[in-house]
Structure formats: structure tokens, C-alpha cells
Amino acid sequence: MILSKLKPLHHLSHHFRCRALGVSAAAVRHDTTIWTPTRLIEVSPAAESLFRITIDVSQSPELAASYTTAGQYLQLRLQEPHIRPTLLAISSPPSVAASKGVFEFLVKSIAGSTAELLCGLQKGDVVELSAAMGKGFAIDQISPPEKYQTVLIFATGSGISPIRSLIETGFSADKRTDVRLYYGARNLNRMAYQERFKEWESSGVDIVPVLSHPDDSWKGERGFVQTAFARAKRILSPRSTGAVLCGHKQMAEEVTSILVSDGVAREKILKNI
């Protein structure tokens, strides 16, 4: 697939300064965030406009240990005082930080953003990370699996990043009768993690790709995630159903509305932010 070309890093840095996206000196003085310098291990294409970023945290045990639950996120900043930090969900499971000493991310390169600058860096470049933040996905709300046999997962675009962490962390999908992942993208070229689908399916997750602008050869679901789900539904027991959402705001709002109207308890609809 053909990825859009990035501008040279120094040109983008100048562009950010011209657009006054930097933080003020006062904000820097009052920033109480603890920043840890880390090195990039890998920056590689994951799909069109999406990049796989791997960062070495093996020399920072406290930082690695701050990540305990799928769905957590952190702040990342470049070593350039005039560029704002960006918020990123961690895509790798917490166990990977413990065993391999790395954090993995799926980052969408958006023109004029800090993320675009990040995706233009190379192996060995230094970035700074905050500790992991947020409570992540409250899976205990839809446990034990015997009580919540249906789990419906919804993701769009780079929102699949923390969902990957959730699936690979494990939430006893194989002990539930109906676990579905509705994963939306514009087309297959923009759908990350396709190489992981078989592994996810073997863990008990039924994957339903939904493409909004597929080519003529596509035989699967078309349109948006919420409309694909509305067509299928198949909620046999709302009281034993949970859901996990991550992605576009409109998708999350519409899916939540469908689920609640069908009798799914709102506290059983999990989000990471």
C-alpha cells in the first residue's frame, strides 16, 4: 500500500511554531508531569496513515510498572519545547511491558499534528513518556464470563489500539458464547492488525470487519459500525450482555443508544476514557 509522504521533521517543527501550537513558558513551569526519556525501537507502517511505534521502557521499571490494565494511555512528547504532548493509548498488553520491556502504540499520522512528527522519527530517536494514566477497561464490570456470555466490542480506525491490548490480555472470551468485534475502517488498506485476526479468533473473538468505502470485490459488511450492528443485533439476553467501545464519538454514542434501548445496562458499556 502507498503511504502519504511526510514532510521533513524540521519543516514540520517550524510549521508548528508558526501556528502557535506550543505551550507557554508558564505552562511548562507548572507542569507536574514526570517525564521519562525513552528510545524508539521501531517506526513502521501498520496500514495506510497508521504507524506501529515501539518504545523501549526496559531501563525505566517504574514507567513499565505503571501500565497495569488494557485501555490505559499516556502522554508522549518530543524533545522540542514548542510542540504539545500527544495522548496515546497503549496497544500492547501489560504483560509485554513486563516481559519485553516495551510499550507498543498504533498511531494515526494526521497532517500538522504531533502524531505526524512522531511517525516521521526513526529507530534510536528519543521521546519522553509520562506514566500510564486512566483506569483502563473495567472488565470486572462484565465478569465472571459465566454471567456475561455476550460481549460486543466496537472499534473504528486507530481505536483498535487499546482493543488489541484487551483481546491479547485476555478476558476469558473462550468461556463466553458470543464475543464479537465490529471493527470499522474506510477500506482494507486502512485496517490495522489484520495479521492478528486468526490469533484473536482462536482466543474466542468473532471478527466482523466493516468497511465504509470498500472496493467492488468486498463481500463483507458495508457502511458504518453502528449500522452494521443495528442490522445484526442478535442480543439474546441483555442482562448478560456487556460491551466495549473505542473510536469515533458518533459511533460510540449511537452504539450506546442502541444497546441501552435494547436493555443493556449502561454500566456494562465500557470505555477507556
Coordinates of C-alpha atoms in Angstrom, one line a residue:
M1 CA 0.0 0.0 0.0
I2 CA 1.1 3.6 -0.6
L3 CA 1.5 5.8 2.4
S4 CA 1.4 9.6 2.2
K5 CA 4.8 11.2 2.3
L6 CA 5.8 13.1 5.4
K7 CA 7.4 16.5 5.3
P8 CA 10.9 16.8 6.7
L9 CA 10.9 17.0 10.5
H10 CA 12.5 20.4 10.7
H11 CA 9.9 21.9 8.3
L12 CA 7.1 20.5 10.4
S13 CA 8.6 21.8 13.6
H14 CA 8.8 25.3 12.0
H15 CA 5.2 24.8 10.9
F16 CA 4.1 24.1 14.5
R17 CA 5.8 27.2 15.7
C18 CA 4.2 29.4 13.1
R19 CA 0.8 28.1 14.1
A20 CA 1.4 28.8 17.7
L21 CA 0.7 25.3 18.9
G22 CA 3.5 25.5 21.5
V23 CA 2.9 25.5 25.3
S24 CA 3.7 28.7 27.1
A25 CA 6.6 29.1 29.4
A26 CA 4.2 29.4 32.4
A27 CA 2.6 26.1 31.4
V28 CA 6.0 24.4 31.3
R29 CA 6.9 25.8 34.8
H30 CA 3.6 24.5 36.3
D31 CA 3.7 21.1 34.5
T32 CA 4.0 18.5 37.3
T33 CA 4.1 15.5 34.9
I34 CA 7.1 13.3 35.4
W35 CA 8.7 12.7 32.0
T36 CA 10.9 9.7 31.3
P37 CA 13.3 9.8 28.2
T38 CA 12.9 6.6 26.1
R39 CA 14.2 5.4 22.8
L40 CA 12.2 4.3 19.7
I41 CA 12.8 0.7 18.7
E42 CA 10.5 0.7 15.7
V43 CA 8.5 3.1 13.5
S44 CA 6.9 1.2 10.7
P45 CA 3.7 1.3 8.6
A46 CA 0.8 -0.7 10.1
A47 CA -1.8 0.4 7.5
E48 CA -2.5 3.5 5.4
S49 CA -1.8 6.5 7.6
L50 CA -1.3 4.3 10.6
F51 CA 2.1 3.5 12.1
R52 CA 3.3 0.9 14.6
I53 CA 5.5 2.6 17.2
T54 CA 7.6 0.5 19.7
I55 CA 9.4 2.2 22.5
D56 CA 12.0 0.8 24.9
V57 CA 11.0 1.1 28.6
S58 CA 13.3 -1.6 29.8
Q59 CA 15.5 0.9 31.6
S60 CA 12.5 2.5 33.3
P61 CA 10.9 -0.1 35.6
E62 CA 8.6 2.4 37.3
L63 CA 7.3 3.6 34.0
A64 CA 6.7 0.0 32.8
A65 CA 5.0 -0.9 36.0
S66 CA 2.6 2.0 35.8
Y67 CA 0.8 0.1 33.0
T68 CA -1.4 -2.5 34.6
T69 CA -4.7 -2.6 32.7
A70 CA -5.7 -2.8 29.0
G71 CA -7.1 0.6 27.9
Q72 CA -4.7 2.8 29.7
Y73 CA -3.0 5.6 27.9
L74 CA -0.1 8.1 28.4
Q75 CA 1.3 11.3 27.2
L76 CA 4.2 11.4 24.8
R77 CA 6.2 14.5 24.0
L78 CA 9.1 15.1 21.6
Q79 CA 12.3 16.8 22.6
E80 CA 11.1 20.1 21.2
P81 CA 9.7 22.6 23.8
H82 CA 7.3 24.3 21.4
I83 CA 5.4 21.1 20.4
R84 CA 2.5 19.9 22.6
P85 CA 2.5 16.4 24.0
T86 CA 0.1 13.9 22.5
L87 CA -2.1 11.4 24.2
L88 CA -1.7 7.8 23.1
A89 CA -3.4 4.5 24.1
I90 CA -1.0 1.6 24.7
S91 CA -1.7 -1.2 22.2
S92 CA 0.4 -3.9 23.7
P93 CA -0.8 -5.9 26.7
P94 CA 0.7 -5.0 30.1
S95 CA 2.5 -8.4 30.1
V96 CA 4.6 -7.2 27.2
A97 CA 6.0 -4.3 29.2
A98 CA 6.9 -6.7 32.0
S99 CA 8.4 -9.5 29.8
K100 CA 10.0 -7.5 26.9
G101 CA 10.4 -4.0 28.4
V102 CA 8.5 -2.3 25.6
F103 CA 5.3 -0.2 25.0
E104 CA 3.7 -0.5 21.6
F105 CA 1.4 2.0 20.0
L106 CA -0.8 2.4 16.9
V107 CA -0.6 6.0 15.8
K108 CA -2.6 7.8 13.1
S109 CA -0.5 10.3 11.2
I110 CA -2.6 13.4 10.9
A111 CA -1.2 16.3 8.9
G112 CA 0.0 19.2 11.2
S113 CA -0.1 17.1 14.4
T114 CA 2.4 15.9 16.9
A115 CA 1.5 12.4 15.8
E116 CA 2.7 13.2 12.3
L117 CA 6.1 14.3 13.7
L118 CA 6.3 11.1 15.8
C119 CA 5.6 8.9 12.8
G120 CA 8.4 10.6 11.0
L121 CA 11.0 9.7 13.6
Q122 CA 13.4 6.8 13.3
K123 CA 14.8 4.0 15.4
G124 CA 17.1 5.4 18.2
D125 CA 15.3 8.8 18.4
V126 CA 14.4 9.9 21.9
V127 CA 10.9 10.8 23.1
E128 CA 9.6 11.4 26.6
L129 CA 6.7 9.5 28.2
S130 CA 4.5 10.1 31.2
A131 CA 3.4 7.3 33.4
A132 CA 0.3 5.3 32.2
M133 CA -2.9 7.1 33.0
G134 CA -6.6 6.2 33.4
K135 CA -8.2 3.1 34.8
G136 CA -8.4 1.3 31.5
F137 CA -11.3 -1.0 30.6
A138 CA -13.2 -2.1 33.8
I139 CA -13.6 -5.7 32.7
D140 CA -14.6 -6.7 36.3
Q141 CA -18.0 -5.0 35.4
I142 CA -18.6 -7.8 32.9
S143 CA -17.2 -10.7 34.9
P144 CA -17.4 -13.6 35.6
P145 CA -17.7 -14.8 32.0
E146 CA -20.4 -17.4 33.0
K147 CA -22.7 -14.4 34.0
Y148 CA -21.9 -12.2 30.9
Q149 CA -21.9 -14.6 28.0
T150 CA -22.2 -11.9 25.3
V151 CA -19.5 -9.2 24.9
L152 CA -19.8 -6.9 22.0
I153 CA -16.7 -4.9 21.1
F154 CA -16.7 -1.9 18.8
A155 CA -13.7 -0.1 17.3
T156 CA -13.0 2.4 14.5
G157 CA -9.7 3.5 13.0
S158 CA -6.9 3.7 15.5
G159 CA -9.4 3.0 18.2
I160 CA -8.5 -0.6 17.7
S161 CA -5.2 0.1 19.5
P162 CA -6.4 -0.5 23.1
I163 CA -8.8 -3.1 21.9
R164 CA -5.8 -5.1 20.7
S165 CA -4.4 -4.9 24.3
L166 CA -7.7 -6.0 25.7
I167 CA -8.0 -9.1 23.5
E168 CA -4.4 -10.1 23.9
T169 CA -4.5 -9.5 27.7
G170 CA -7.4 -12.0 27.8
F171 CA -10.9 -11.6 29.3
S172 CA -12.0 -15.3 29.0
A173 CA -13.5 -14.8 25.6
D174 CA -13.3 -18.6 25.0
K175 CA -15.6 -19.1 28.0
R176 CA -18.3 -16.9 26.6
T177 CA -20.8 -18.0 23.9
D178 CA -20.8 -14.7 21.9
V179 CA -17.9 -12.4 21.7
R180 CA -18.0 -10.1 18.6
L181 CA -15.6 -7.4 17.4
Y182 CA -17.1 -4.9 15.0
Y183 CA -14.1 -3.2 13.5
G184 CA -14.7 -0.3 11.2
A185 CA -12.3 1.3 8.6
R186 CA -12.6 3.1 5.3
N187 CA -11.2 0.2 3.4
L188 CA -8.9 -2.8 4.0
N189 CA -5.8 -0.7 3.3
R190 CA -6.7 1.3 6.4
M191 CA -7.4 -1.7 8.7
A192 CA -4.5 -2.4 11.0
Y193 CA -3.7 -5.7 12.7
Q194 CA -5.2 -7.9 10.0
E195 CA -2.2 -10.3 10.6
R196 CA -3.5 -10.8 14.2
F197 CA -7.1 -11.8 13.2
K198 CA -6.5 -15.5 13.3
E199 CA -4.9 -15.3 16.7
W200 CA -7.8 -13.2 18.0
E201 CA -10.4 -15.6 16.5
S202 CA -8.6 -18.6 18.2
S203 CA -9.0 -16.8 21.5
G204 CA -12.8 -16.8 21.0
V205 CA -13.4 -13.5 19.3
D206 CA -15.6 -13.4 16.2
I207 CA -14.3 -10.5 14.0
V208 CA -16.7 -8.5 11.8
P209 CA -14.8 -6.1 9.6
V210 CA -17.0 -3.2 8.4
L211 CA -15.8 -1.0 5.5
S212 CA -17.3 2.4 4.7
H213 CA -15.7 2.7 1.3
P214 CA -14.7 -0.8 0.1
D215 CA -13.9 -1.8 -3.4
D216 CA -16.2 -3.8 -5.6
S217 CA -14.7 -7.1 -4.5
W218 CA -15.6 -6.7 -0.9
K219 CA -18.2 -9.2 0.2
G220 CA -18.4 -8.3 3.9
E221 CA -20.3 -5.7 5.9
R222 CA -20.5 -2.2 4.4
G223 CA -21.2 1.2 5.9
F224 CA -20.6 2.2 9.5
V225 CA -20.0 0.0 12.5
Q226 CA -23.2 1.2 14.2
T227 CA -25.4 0.5 11.2
A228 CA -23.8 -3.0 10.7
F229 CA -24.5 -3.8 14.3
A230 CA -28.1 -2.4 14.1
R231 CA -28.7 -4.8 11.2
A232 CA -27.3 -7.8 13.1
K233 CA -28.0 -7.2 16.8
R234 CA -28.6 -10.8 18.0
I235 CA -28.7 -9.9 21.6
L236 CA -30.4 -12.8 23.2
S237 CA -30.1 -11.7 26.8
P238 CA -29.5 -8.0 27.5
R239 CA -28.9 -8.7 31.2
S240 CA -26.0 -11.0 30.4
T241 CA -24.5 -8.7 27.8
G242 CA -21.5 -6.3 28.1
A243 CA -19.9 -4.0 25.6
V244 CA -16.5 -2.3 25.0
L245 CA -16.2 0.8 22.8
C246 CA -13.3 2.8 21.4
G247 CA -13.3 5.0 18.4
H248 CA -15.3 7.8 16.8
K249 CA -17.5 9.8 19.1
Q250 CA -20.6 9.4 16.9
M251 CA -20.1 5.6 16.7
A252 CA -19.8 5.4 20.5
E253 CA -22.9 7.5 21.1
E254 CA -25.0 5.6 18.5
V255 CA -23.9 2.2 19.6
T256 CA -24.5 3.1 23.3
S257 CA -28.0 4.3 22.4
I258 CA -28.8 1.0 20.5
L259 CA -27.5 -1.1 23.4
V260 CA -29.4 0.8 26.1
S261 CA -32.6 0.8 24.2
D262 CA -32.3 -3.0 23.9
G263 CA -32.0 -3.3 27.6
V264 CA -28.2 -3.5 28.1
A265 CA -27.2 -1.8 31.4
R266 CA -25.3 1.4 30.8
E267 CA -22.6 0.5 33.4
K268 CA -21.9 -2.6 31.4
I269 CA -20.8 -0.5 28.4
L270 CA -17.1 0.1 28.9
K271 CA -14.9 2.8 27.6
N272 CA -11.3 3.7 28.4
I273 CA -11.7 7.5 28.5

